[in-house]
PDB file of C-alpha atoms and ligand atoms in Angstrom:
ATOM      1  CA  MET A1027      20.787  19.077   2.651  1.00 55.00           C
ATOM      2  CA  SER A1028      21.167  17.808  -0.922  1.00 66.00           C
ATOM      3  CA  ALA A1029      18.072  17.795  -3.141  1.00 75.00           C
ATOM      4  CA  PRO A1030      15.970  14.634  -2.853  1.00 88.00           C
ATOM      5  CA  LYS A1031      16.481  12.123  -5.686  1.00 94.00           C
ATOM      6  CA  PRO A1032      13.498  12.509  -8.030  1.00 98.00           C
ATOM      7  CA  ILE A1033      11.205   9.637  -9.022  1.00 98.00           C
ATOM      8  CA  ALA A1034       9.478   8.995 -12.334  1.00 98.00           C
ATOM      9  CA  ALA A1035       6.666   6.703 -11.149  1.00 98.00           C
ATOM     10  CA  GLY A1036       4.154   4.897 -13.341  1.00 98.00           C
ATOM     11  CA  ASN A1037       0.766   3.906 -11.945  1.00 98.00           C
ATOM     12  CA  TRP A1038      -0.765   1.358 -14.289  1.00 98.00           C
ATOM     13  CA  LYS A1039      -4.096   1.332 -12.401  1.00 98.00           C
ATOM     14  CA  MET A1040      -6.393  -1.521 -13.562  1.00 98.00           C
ATOM     15  CA  ASN A1041      -4.524  -2.040 -16.813  1.00 98.00           C
ATOM     16  CA  GLY A1042      -2.168  -4.713 -18.072  1.00 98.00           C
ATOM     17  CA  LEU A1043      -2.115  -8.426 -18.848  1.00 98.00           C
ATOM     18  CA  LYS A1044       0.821 -10.815 -19.086  1.00 98.00           C
ATOM     19  CA  ALA A1045       1.308  -9.578 -22.663  1.00 98.00           C
ATOM     20  CA  SER A1046       2.236  -6.162 -21.176  1.00 98.00           C
ATOM     21  CA  ALA A1047       5.579  -7.679 -20.217  1.00 98.00           C
ATOM     22  CA  VAL A1048       6.636  -6.438 -23.656  1.00 98.00           C
ATOM     23  CA  GLU A1049       6.296  -2.845 -22.430  1.00 98.00           C
ATOM     24  CA  ALA A1050       8.063  -3.621 -19.152  1.00 98.00           C
ATOM     25  CA  ARG A1051      10.995  -5.204 -21.004  1.00 98.00           C
ATOM     26  CA  SER A1052      11.136  -2.316 -23.449  1.00 98.00           C
ATOM     27  CA  LEU A1053      11.311   0.165 -20.562  1.00 98.00           C
ATOM     28  CA  VAL A1054      14.153  -1.778 -18.943  1.00 98.00           C
ATOM     29  CA  GLU A1055      16.042  -1.694 -22.233  1.00 98.00           C
ATOM     30  CA  LYS A1056      15.586   2.054 -22.667  1.00 98.00           C
ATOM     31  CA  VAL A1057      16.682   2.776 -19.090  1.00 98.00           C
ATOM     32  CA  SER A1058      19.682   0.483 -19.373  1.00 98.00           C
ATOM     33  CA  GLN A1059      20.759   2.095 -22.661  1.00 97.00           C
ATOM     34  CA  GLN A1060      20.071   5.754 -21.894  1.00 97.00           C
ATOM     35  CA  GLY A1061      20.046   5.796 -18.109  1.00 97.00           C
ATOM     36  CA  SER A1062      17.487   7.842 -16.227  1.00 98.00           C
ATOM     37  CA  GLY A1063      19.539  10.904 -15.407  1.00 96.00           C
ATOM     38  CA  ASP A1064      19.329  11.468 -11.690  1.00 91.00           C
ATOM     39  CA  ALA A1065      15.851   9.934 -11.393  1.00 97.00           C
ATOM     40  CA  GLU A1066      14.631   6.675  -9.914  1.00 98.00           C
ATOM     41  CA  VAL A1067      12.256   4.871 -12.306  1.00 98.00           C
ATOM     42  CA  LEU A1068       9.326   3.051 -10.696  1.00 98.00           C
ATOM     43  CA  ILE A1069       6.440   1.057 -12.166  1.00 99.00           C
ATOM     44  CA  CYS A1070       3.362   0.107 -10.125  1.00 99.00           C
ATOM     45  CA  PRO A1071       1.441  -2.539 -12.096  1.00 98.00           C
ATOM     46  CA  PRO A1072      -1.706  -4.313 -10.863  1.00 98.00           C
ATOM     47  CA  PHE A1073      -1.160  -7.022  -8.211  1.00 98.00           C
ATOM     48  CA  THR A1074      -1.510  -9.757 -10.830  1.00 98.00           C
ATOM     49  CA  LEU A1075       1.668  -8.612 -12.591  1.00 98.00           C
ATOM     50  CA  LEU A1076       3.894  -7.979  -9.558  1.00 98.00           C
ATOM     51  CA  GLY A1077       5.591 -11.387  -9.693  1.00 98.00           C
ATOM     52  CA  LEU A1078       6.195 -11.262 -13.421  1.00 98.00           C
ATOM     53  CA  PHE A1079       7.483  -7.688 -13.323  1.00 98.00           C
ATOM     54  CA  ALA A1080       9.696  -8.452 -10.322  1.00 98.00           C
ATOM     55  CA  ASP A1081      11.480 -10.984 -12.534  1.00 98.00           C
ATOM     56  CA  ILE A1082      11.776  -8.490 -15.387  1.00 98.00           C
ATOM     57  CA  PHE A1083      12.981  -5.564 -13.226  1.00 98.00           C
ATOM     58  CA  GLY A1084      15.260  -7.519 -10.863  1.00 97.00           C
ATOM     59  CA  GLY A1085      18.823  -6.204 -11.068  1.00 96.00           C
ATOM     60  CA  THR A1086      17.879  -3.441 -13.541  1.00 98.00           C
ATOM     61  CA  GLY A1087      17.409   0.305 -13.135  1.00 95.00           C
ATOM     62  CA  VAL A1088      13.636  -0.032 -12.785  1.00 98.00           C
ATOM     63  CA  THR A1089      11.985  -0.382  -9.366  1.00 98.00           C
ATOM     64  CA  LEU A1090       8.677  -2.129  -8.578  1.00 98.00           C
ATOM     65  CA  GLY A1091       5.701  -0.940  -6.547  1.00 99.00           C
ATOM     66  CA  ALA A1092       2.045  -1.789  -5.915  1.00 99.00           C
ATOM     67  CA  GLN A1093      -1.036   0.441  -5.970  1.00 98.00           C
ATOM     68  CA  ASP A1094      -2.674  -0.260  -2.623  1.00 98.00           C
ATOM     69  CA  CYS A1095      -2.459  -2.541   0.420  1.00 98.00           C
ATOM     70  CA  HIS A1096      -4.598  -3.643   3.343  1.00 98.00           C
ATOM     71  CA  ALA A1097      -3.689  -2.276   6.772  1.00 98.00           C
ATOM     72  CA  ASN A1098      -3.390  -5.740   8.344  1.00 98.00           C
ATOM     73  CA  ALA A1099      -0.543  -8.175   7.755  1.00 98.00           C
ATOM     74  CA  SER A1100      -2.790 -11.197   7.169  1.00 98.00           C
ATOM     75  CA  GLY A1101      -6.192 -12.569   8.060  1.00 98.00           C
ATOM     76  CA  ALA A1102      -9.804 -12.924   6.974  1.00 98.00           C
ATOM     77  CA  HIS A1103      -9.993 -10.159   4.370  1.00 98.00           C
ATOM     78  CA  THR A1104     -11.168 -11.834   1.197  1.00 98.00           C
ATOM     79  CA  GLY A1105      -9.763 -10.236  -1.909  1.00 98.00           C
ATOM     80  CA  ASP A1106      -7.301  -7.960  -0.113  1.00 98.00           C
ATOM     81  CA  ILE A1107      -3.506  -7.911  -0.358  1.00 98.00           C
ATOM     82  CA  SER A1108      -1.210  -7.023   2.544  1.00 99.00           C
ATOM     83  CA  ALA A1109       1.935  -4.915   2.483  1.00 99.00           C
ATOM     84  CA  GLU A1110       3.886  -8.028   3.549  1.00 99.00           C
ATOM     85  CA  MET A1111       2.591  -9.891   0.467  1.00 98.00           C
ATOM     86  CA  ILE A1112       3.671  -7.002  -1.732  1.00 98.00           C
ATOM     87  CA  LYS A1113       7.120  -6.928  -0.141  1.00 98.00           C
ATOM     88  CA  ASP A1114       7.338 -10.683  -0.704  1.00 98.00           C
ATOM     89  CA  THR A1115       6.990 -10.169  -4.482  1.00 98.00           C
ATOM     90  CA  GLY A1116      10.161  -8.060  -4.493  1.00 98.00           C
ATOM     91  CA  ALA A1117       8.422  -4.662  -4.608  1.00 98.00           C
ATOM     92  CA  ASP A1118       9.830  -1.647  -2.755  1.00 98.00           C
ATOM     93  CA  TYR A1119       6.936   0.814  -2.885  1.00 98.00           C
ATOM     94  CA  VAL A1120       3.180   0.970  -2.437  1.00 99.00           C
ATOM     95  CA  ILE A1121       0.828   3.797  -3.408  1.00 99.00           C
ATOM     96  CA  VAL A1122      -1.783   4.574  -0.732  1.00 99.00           C
ATOM     97  CA  GLY A1123      -4.652   7.051  -0.703  1.00 98.00           C
ATOM     98  CA  HIS A1124      -4.939   7.505  -4.454  1.00 98.00           C
ATOM     99  CA  SER A1125      -8.028   9.624  -5.149  1.00 98.00           C
ATOM    100  CA  GLU A1126      -9.575   6.713  -7.034  1.00 98.00           C
ATOM    101  CA  ARG A1127      -9.318   4.602  -3.854  1.00 98.00           C
ATOM    102  CA  ARG A1128     -10.609   7.475  -1.732  1.00 98.00           C
ATOM    103  CA  ALA A1129     -13.584   7.925  -4.123  1.00 97.00           C
ATOM    104  CA  ASP A1130     -14.337   4.334  -5.219  1.00 97.00           C
ATOM    105  CA  HIS A1131     -13.755   2.704  -1.834  1.00 97.00           C
ATOM    106  CA  GLY A1132     -14.544   5.540   0.545  1.00 98.00           C
ATOM    107  CA  GLU A1133     -11.052   5.509   2.047  1.00 98.00           C
ATOM    108  CA  SER A1134     -10.696   8.172   4.737  1.00 98.00           C
ATOM    109  CA  ASP A1135      -7.455   9.836   5.813  1.00 98.00           C
ATOM    110  CA  ALA A1136      -7.408   7.480   8.822  1.00 98.00           C
ATOM    111  CA  VAL A1137      -7.586   4.440   6.540  1.00 98.00           C
ATOM    112  CA  VAL A1138      -4.844   5.838   4.324  1.00 99.00           C
ATOM    113  CA  LYS A1139      -2.661   6.454   7.384  1.00 98.00           C
ATOM    114  CA  ALA A1140      -3.182   2.856   8.574  1.00 99.00           C
ATOM    115  CA  LYS A1141      -2.143   1.614   5.135  1.00 99.00           C
ATOM    116  CA  ALA A1142       0.998   3.787   5.177  1.00 99.00           C
ATOM    117  CA  GLU A1143       1.826   2.351   8.625  1.00 98.00           C
ATOM    118  CA  ALA A1144       1.370  -1.137   7.161  1.00 99.00           C
ATOM    119  CA  ALA A1145       3.804  -0.236   4.381  1.00 99.00           C
ATOM    120  CA  TYR A1146       6.456   0.835   6.930  1.00 99.00           C
ATOM    121  CA  ARG A1147       5.847  -2.320   8.986  1.00 98.00           C
ATOM    122  CA  ALA A1148       6.506  -4.467   5.898  1.00 99.00           C
ATOM    123  CA  GLY A1149       9.578  -2.497   4.856  1.00 98.00           C
ATOM    124  CA  LEU A1150       7.928  -0.759   1.905  1.00 99.00           C
ATOM    125  CA  LYS A1151       8.073   2.936   1.078  1.00 98.00           C
ATOM    126  CA  ALA A1152       4.646   4.583   0.963  1.00 99.00           C
ATOM    127  CA  ILE A1153       3.598   6.999  -1.768  1.00 99.00           C
ATOM    128  CA  ILE A1154       0.787   8.900  -0.045  1.00 99.00           C
ATOM    129  CA  CYS A1155      -1.553  10.723  -2.449  1.00 99.00           C
ATOM    130  CA  VAL A1156      -3.420  13.955  -1.799  1.00 98.00           C
ATOM    131  CA  GLY A1157      -5.297  16.386  -4.033  1.00 98.00           C
ATOM    132  CA  GLU A1158      -8.352  18.583  -4.337  1.00 98.00           C
ATOM    133  CA  THR A1159     -11.475  18.148  -6.479  1.00 98.00           C
ATOM    134  CA  GLU A1160     -12.460  20.714  -9.073  1.00 98.00           C
ATOM    135  CA  GLY A1161     -15.162  22.099  -6.784  1.00 98.00           C
ATOM    136  CA  GLU A1162     -12.662  22.529  -3.953  1.00 98.00           C
ATOM    137  CA  ARG A1163     -10.251  24.362  -6.249  1.00 98.00           C
ATOM    138  CA  ASP A1164     -13.037  26.597  -7.568  1.00 98.00           C
ATOM    139  CA  SER A1165     -13.964  27.556  -4.026  1.00 98.00           C
ATOM    140  CA  ASP A1166     -10.324  28.324  -3.089  1.00 98.00           C
ATOM    141  CA  LYS A1167     -10.044  25.417  -0.672  1.00 98.00           C
ATOM    142  CA  THR A1168      -7.100  23.682  -2.367  1.00 98.00           C
ATOM    143  CA  ILE A1169      -4.437  24.392   0.261  1.00 98.00           C
ATOM    144  CA  ASP A1170      -6.782  23.659   3.177  1.00 98.00           C
ATOM    145  CA  VAL A1171      -7.931  20.378   1.650  1.00 98.00           C
ATOM    146  CA  VAL A1172      -4.433  19.226   0.751  1.00 98.00           C
ATOM    147  CA  CYS A1173      -2.962  20.149   4.155  1.00 98.00           C
ATOM    148  CA  GLY A1174      -5.877  18.436   5.909  1.00 98.00           C
ATOM    149  CA  GLN A1175      -5.176  15.268   3.931  1.00 98.00           C
ATOM    150  CA  LEU A1176      -1.458  15.480   4.786  1.00 98.00           C
ATOM    151  CA  ASP A1177      -2.207  15.923   8.492  1.00 98.00           C
ATOM    152  CA  GLY A1178      -4.610  12.988   8.530  1.00 98.00           C
ATOM    153  CA  SER A1179      -2.892  10.564   6.170  1.00 98.00           C
ATOM    154  CA  ILE A1180       0.816  10.695   7.067  1.00 99.00           C
ATOM    155  CA  PRO A1181       1.901   8.581  10.058  1.00 98.00           C
ATOM    156  CA  ASP A1182       3.815  10.366  12.838  1.00 98.00           C
ATOM    157  CA  ASP A1183       6.909   8.235  12.286  1.00 98.00           C
ATOM    158  CA  ALA A1184       7.208   9.060   8.581  1.00 98.00           C
ATOM    159  CA  THR A1185      10.746   9.762   7.367  1.00 98.00           C
ATOM    160  CA  ALA A1186      12.291  10.998   4.124  1.00 98.00           C
ATOM    161  CA  GLU A1187      13.368   7.421   3.403  1.00 98.00           C
ATOM    162  CA  THR A1188       9.975   5.796   3.939  1.00 98.00           C
ATOM    163  CA  THR A1189       7.607   8.420   2.615  1.00 98.00           C
ATOM    164  CA  VAL A1190       6.865  10.058  -0.718  1.00 98.00           C
ATOM    165  CA  ILE A1191       3.963  12.468  -1.193  1.00 98.00           C
ATOM    166  CA  ALA A1192       2.082  12.713  -4.495  1.00 99.00           C
ATOM    167  CA  TYR A1193       0.031  15.827  -5.159  1.00 98.00           C
ATOM    168  CA  GLU A1194      -2.619  14.886  -7.696  1.00 98.00           C
ATOM    169  CA  PRO A1195      -5.444  17.349  -8.329  1.00 98.00           C
ATOM    170  CA  VAL A1196      -8.451  15.062  -8.887  1.00 98.00           C
ATOM    171  CA  TRP A1197      -9.640  17.161 -11.829  1.00 98.00           C
ATOM    172  CA  ALA A1198      -6.291  16.729 -13.611  1.00 98.00           C
ATOM    173  CA  ILE A1199      -6.247  12.920 -13.455  1.00 98.00           C
ATOM    174  CA  GLY A1200      -6.904  11.332 -16.826  1.00 97.00           C
ATOM    175  CA  THR A1201      -8.436  14.529 -18.200  1.00 98.00           C
ATOM    176  CA  GLY A1202      -5.573  16.079 -20.138  1.00 97.00           C
ATOM    177  CA  LYS A1203      -5.985  19.188 -17.943  1.00 97.00           C
ATOM    178  CA  THR A1204      -3.108  20.286 -15.725  1.00 97.00           C
ATOM    179  CA  PRO A1205      -2.661  23.135 -13.286  1.00 97.00           C
ATOM    180  CA  THR A1206      -0.314  25.898 -14.408  1.00 97.00           C
ATOM    181  CA  ALA A1207       3.294  25.701 -13.286  1.00 98.00           C
ATOM    182  CA  ASP A1208       2.536  28.571 -10.892  1.00 98.00           C
ATOM    183  CA  ASP A1209      -0.392  26.671  -9.353  1.00 98.00           C
ATOM    184  CA  VAL A1210       1.766  23.576  -8.892  1.00 98.00           C
ATOM    185  CA  LYS A1211       4.485  25.732  -7.339  1.00 98.00           C
ATOM    186  CA  GLU A1212       2.041  27.223  -4.856  1.00 98.00           C
ATOM    187  CA  VAL A1213       0.619  23.883  -3.739  1.00 98.00           C
ATOM    188  CA  HIS A1214       4.008  22.155  -3.544  1.00 98.00           C
ATOM    189  CA  ALA A1215       5.386  25.049  -1.485  1.00 98.00           C
ATOM    190  CA  ALA A1216       2.442  24.683   0.909  1.00 98.00           C
ATOM    191  CA  ILE A1217       3.007  20.922   1.136  1.00 98.00           C
ATOM    192  CA  ARG A1218       6.724  21.429   1.844  1.00 98.00           C
ATOM    193  CA  ASP A1219       5.893  23.976   4.498  1.00 98.00           C
ATOM    194  CA  ASN A1220       3.412  21.609   6.143  1.00 98.00           C
ATOM    195  CA  LEU A1221       5.937  18.742   6.137  1.00 98.00           C
ATOM    196  CA  VAL A1222       8.811  20.843   7.487  1.00 98.00           C
ATOM    197  CA  LYS A1223       6.630  22.207  10.306  1.00 98.00           C
ATOM    198  CA  ARG A1224       5.635  18.696  11.311  1.00 98.00           C
ATOM    199  CA  PHE A1225       8.744  16.637  10.536  1.00 98.00           C
ATOM    200  CA  GLY A1226      11.633  19.127  10.487  1.00 98.00           C
ATOM    201  CA  ALA A1227      14.612  17.983   8.384  1.00 97.00           C
ATOM    202  CA  ALA A1228      12.746  14.815   7.350  1.00 97.00           C
ATOM    203  CA  GLY A1229      10.088  17.048   5.836  1.00 98.00           C
ATOM    204  CA  GLU A1230      12.775  18.769   3.755  1.00 97.00           C
ATOM    205  CA  GLY A1231      13.908  15.432   2.389  1.00 97.00           C
ATOM    206  CA  MET A1232      10.540  13.865   1.530  1.00 98.00           C
ATOM    207  CA  ARG A1233       9.992  13.663  -2.185  1.00 98.00           C
ATOM    208  CA  LEU A1234       6.945  15.471  -3.563  1.00 98.00           C
ATOM    209  CA  LEU A1235       5.602  14.110  -6.833  1.00 98.00           C
ATOM    210  CA  TYR A1236       3.171  15.902  -9.098  1.00 98.00           C
ATOM    211  CA  GLY A1237       0.537  13.712 -10.791  1.00 98.00           C
ATOM    212  CA  GLY A1238      -2.329  14.335 -13.199  1.00 98.00           C
ATOM    213  CA  SER A1239      -2.062  14.247 -17.008  1.00 98.00           C
ATOM    214  CA  VAL A1240       1.743  14.269 -17.074  1.00 98.00           C
ATOM    215  CA  LYS A1241       2.901  13.570 -20.653  1.00 98.00           C
ATOM    216  CA  PRO A1242       6.197  13.759 -22.540  1.00 98.00           C
ATOM    217  CA  SER A1243       5.150  17.202 -23.824  1.00 98.00           C
ATOM    218  CA  ASN A1244       4.581  18.796 -20.397  1.00 98.00           C
ATOM    219  CA  ALA A1245       6.950  16.759 -18.191  1.00 98.00           C
ATOM    220  CA  GLU A1246       9.937  19.049 -18.472  1.00 97.00           C
ATOM    221  CA  GLU A1247       7.969  22.147 -17.485  1.00 98.00           C
ATOM    222  CA  LEU A1248       6.165  20.468 -14.575  1.00 98.00           C
ATOM    223  CA  MET A1249       9.259  18.667 -13.289  1.00 98.00           C
ATOM    224  CA  SER A1250      11.269  21.889 -13.210  1.00 97.00           C
ATOM    225  CA  VAL A1251       8.869  23.562 -10.753  1.00 98.00           C
ATOM    226  CA  ALA A1252      10.359  24.216  -7.300  1.00 98.00           C
ATOM    227  CA  ASN A1253       9.622  21.411  -4.806  1.00 98.00           C
ATOM    228  CA  VAL A1254       8.530  18.993  -7.531  1.00 98.00           C
ATOM    229  CA  ASN A1255      10.706  15.905  -7.076  1.00 98.00           C
ATOM    230  CA  GLY A1256       9.189  13.738  -9.754  1.00 98.00           C
ATOM    231  CA  ALA A1257       5.954  12.593 -11.346  1.00 98.00           C
ATOM    232  CA  LEU A1258       3.232  10.043 -10.710  1.00 98.00           C
ATOM    233  CA  VAL A1259       2.024   9.088 -14.165  1.00 98.00           C
ATOM    234  CA  GLY A1260      -1.077   7.113 -15.096  1.00 98.00           C
ATOM    235  CA  GLY A1261      -2.040   6.798 -18.760  1.00 98.00           C
ATOM    236  CA  ALA A1262       1.328   7.834 -20.180  1.00 98.00           C
ATOM    237  CA  SER A1263       3.151   5.156 -18.166  1.00 98.00           C
ATOM    238  CA  LEU A1264       1.504   2.240 -19.973  1.00 98.00           C
ATOM    239  CA  LYS A1265       3.615   2.554 -23.101  1.00 98.00           C
ATOM    240  CA  ALA A1266       7.383   2.389 -22.663  1.00 98.00           C
ATOM    241  CA  ASP A1267       7.880   5.007 -25.392  1.00 98.00           C
ATOM    242  CA  ASP A1268       5.651   7.581 -23.670  1.00 98.00           C
ATOM    243  CA  PHE A1269       7.058   6.914 -20.215  1.00 98.00           C
ATOM    244  CA  ASP A1270      10.563   7.132 -21.594  1.00 98.00           C
ATOM    245  CA  GLY A1271       9.640  10.546 -23.005  1.00 98.00           C
ATOM    246  CA  ILE A1272       8.765  11.622 -19.447  1.00 98.00           C
ATOM    247  CA  ILE A1273      12.015  10.215 -18.043  1.00 98.00           C
ATOM    248  CA  ASN A1274      13.732  12.429 -20.629  1.00 97.00           C
ATOM    249  CA  ALA A1275      12.916  15.374 -18.365  1.00 96.00           C
ATOM    250  CA  TYR A1276      15.679  13.997 -16.080  1.00 96.00           C
ATOM    251  CA  ARG A1277      18.283  13.061 -18.694  1.00 95.00           C
TER     252      ARG A1277
HETATM  253  P1  PGA B 332      -2.956  10.296 -15.345  1.00 77.07           P
HETATM  254  O1  PGA B 332      -3.109   9.623 -13.892  1.00 77.07           O
HETATM  255  O2  PGA B 332      -1.491  10.478 -15.607  1.00 77.07           O
HETATM  256  O3  PGA B 332      -3.574   9.287 -16.291  1.00 77.07           O
HETATM  257  O4  PGA B 332      -3.693  11.586 -15.318  1.00 77.07           O
HETATM  258  C1  PGA B 332      -2.258   9.997 -12.838  1.00 77.07           C
HETATM  259  C2  PGA B 332      -2.607   9.214 -11.591  1.00 77.07           C
HETATM  260  O5  PGA B 332      -3.795   9.064 -11.279  1.00 77.07           O
HETATM  261  O6  PGA B 332      -1.707   8.733 -10.865  1.00 77.07           O
END
């Protein structure tokens, strides 16, 4: 099987106003002028910017995604957004199970799985996030924790087309700290093994992103690790220049 097409994904988290369209347009320009190598470029802005960014990205080399969804398609869930609503904006992806959602909103693996199922139902691809805390790493539980999250969070009907996994060590998010390339290699190999055992060939084809303090200066090293098929980038995705420096790893 050919290697999965990598993704350079930006997660804007709770950042961005309409004025941030300047960055979105700048990114489109850079990608249209210099291409993105063999990588797919994806930006996941807050819900409030999905419509605006759908207009900016439409017909360009940049894809749109959201950061979370409710498990239900519609109904009495004040303040929530469904996968169908996200699809309706023109987005193709949704992130589910980010550690900030798991921590801030108490989302369990079962909740994350229901959200991934909602994504499939609406025709979105799900980026399912997993990752250990610092305490779990220090007590050598990383592989157990990550595999437990995979088992509990990925729906049984996941395929290579519908599902992307993001390994994001919680302690590396927004801290400037990253695991060594060898540590990333070990965890990504364990994730691949888990996916192949459960999903066979589909598990071979699922893209595995690394996330946590990815920057232009470390992207090339991290993206060249075996079984790393792209990056999920927070802070360094907000500025088109920085994100473009990460895309450079694929040019
Ligand atoms: P960071 O965030 O790049 O700012 O560390 C990554 C993420 O949480 O997706």
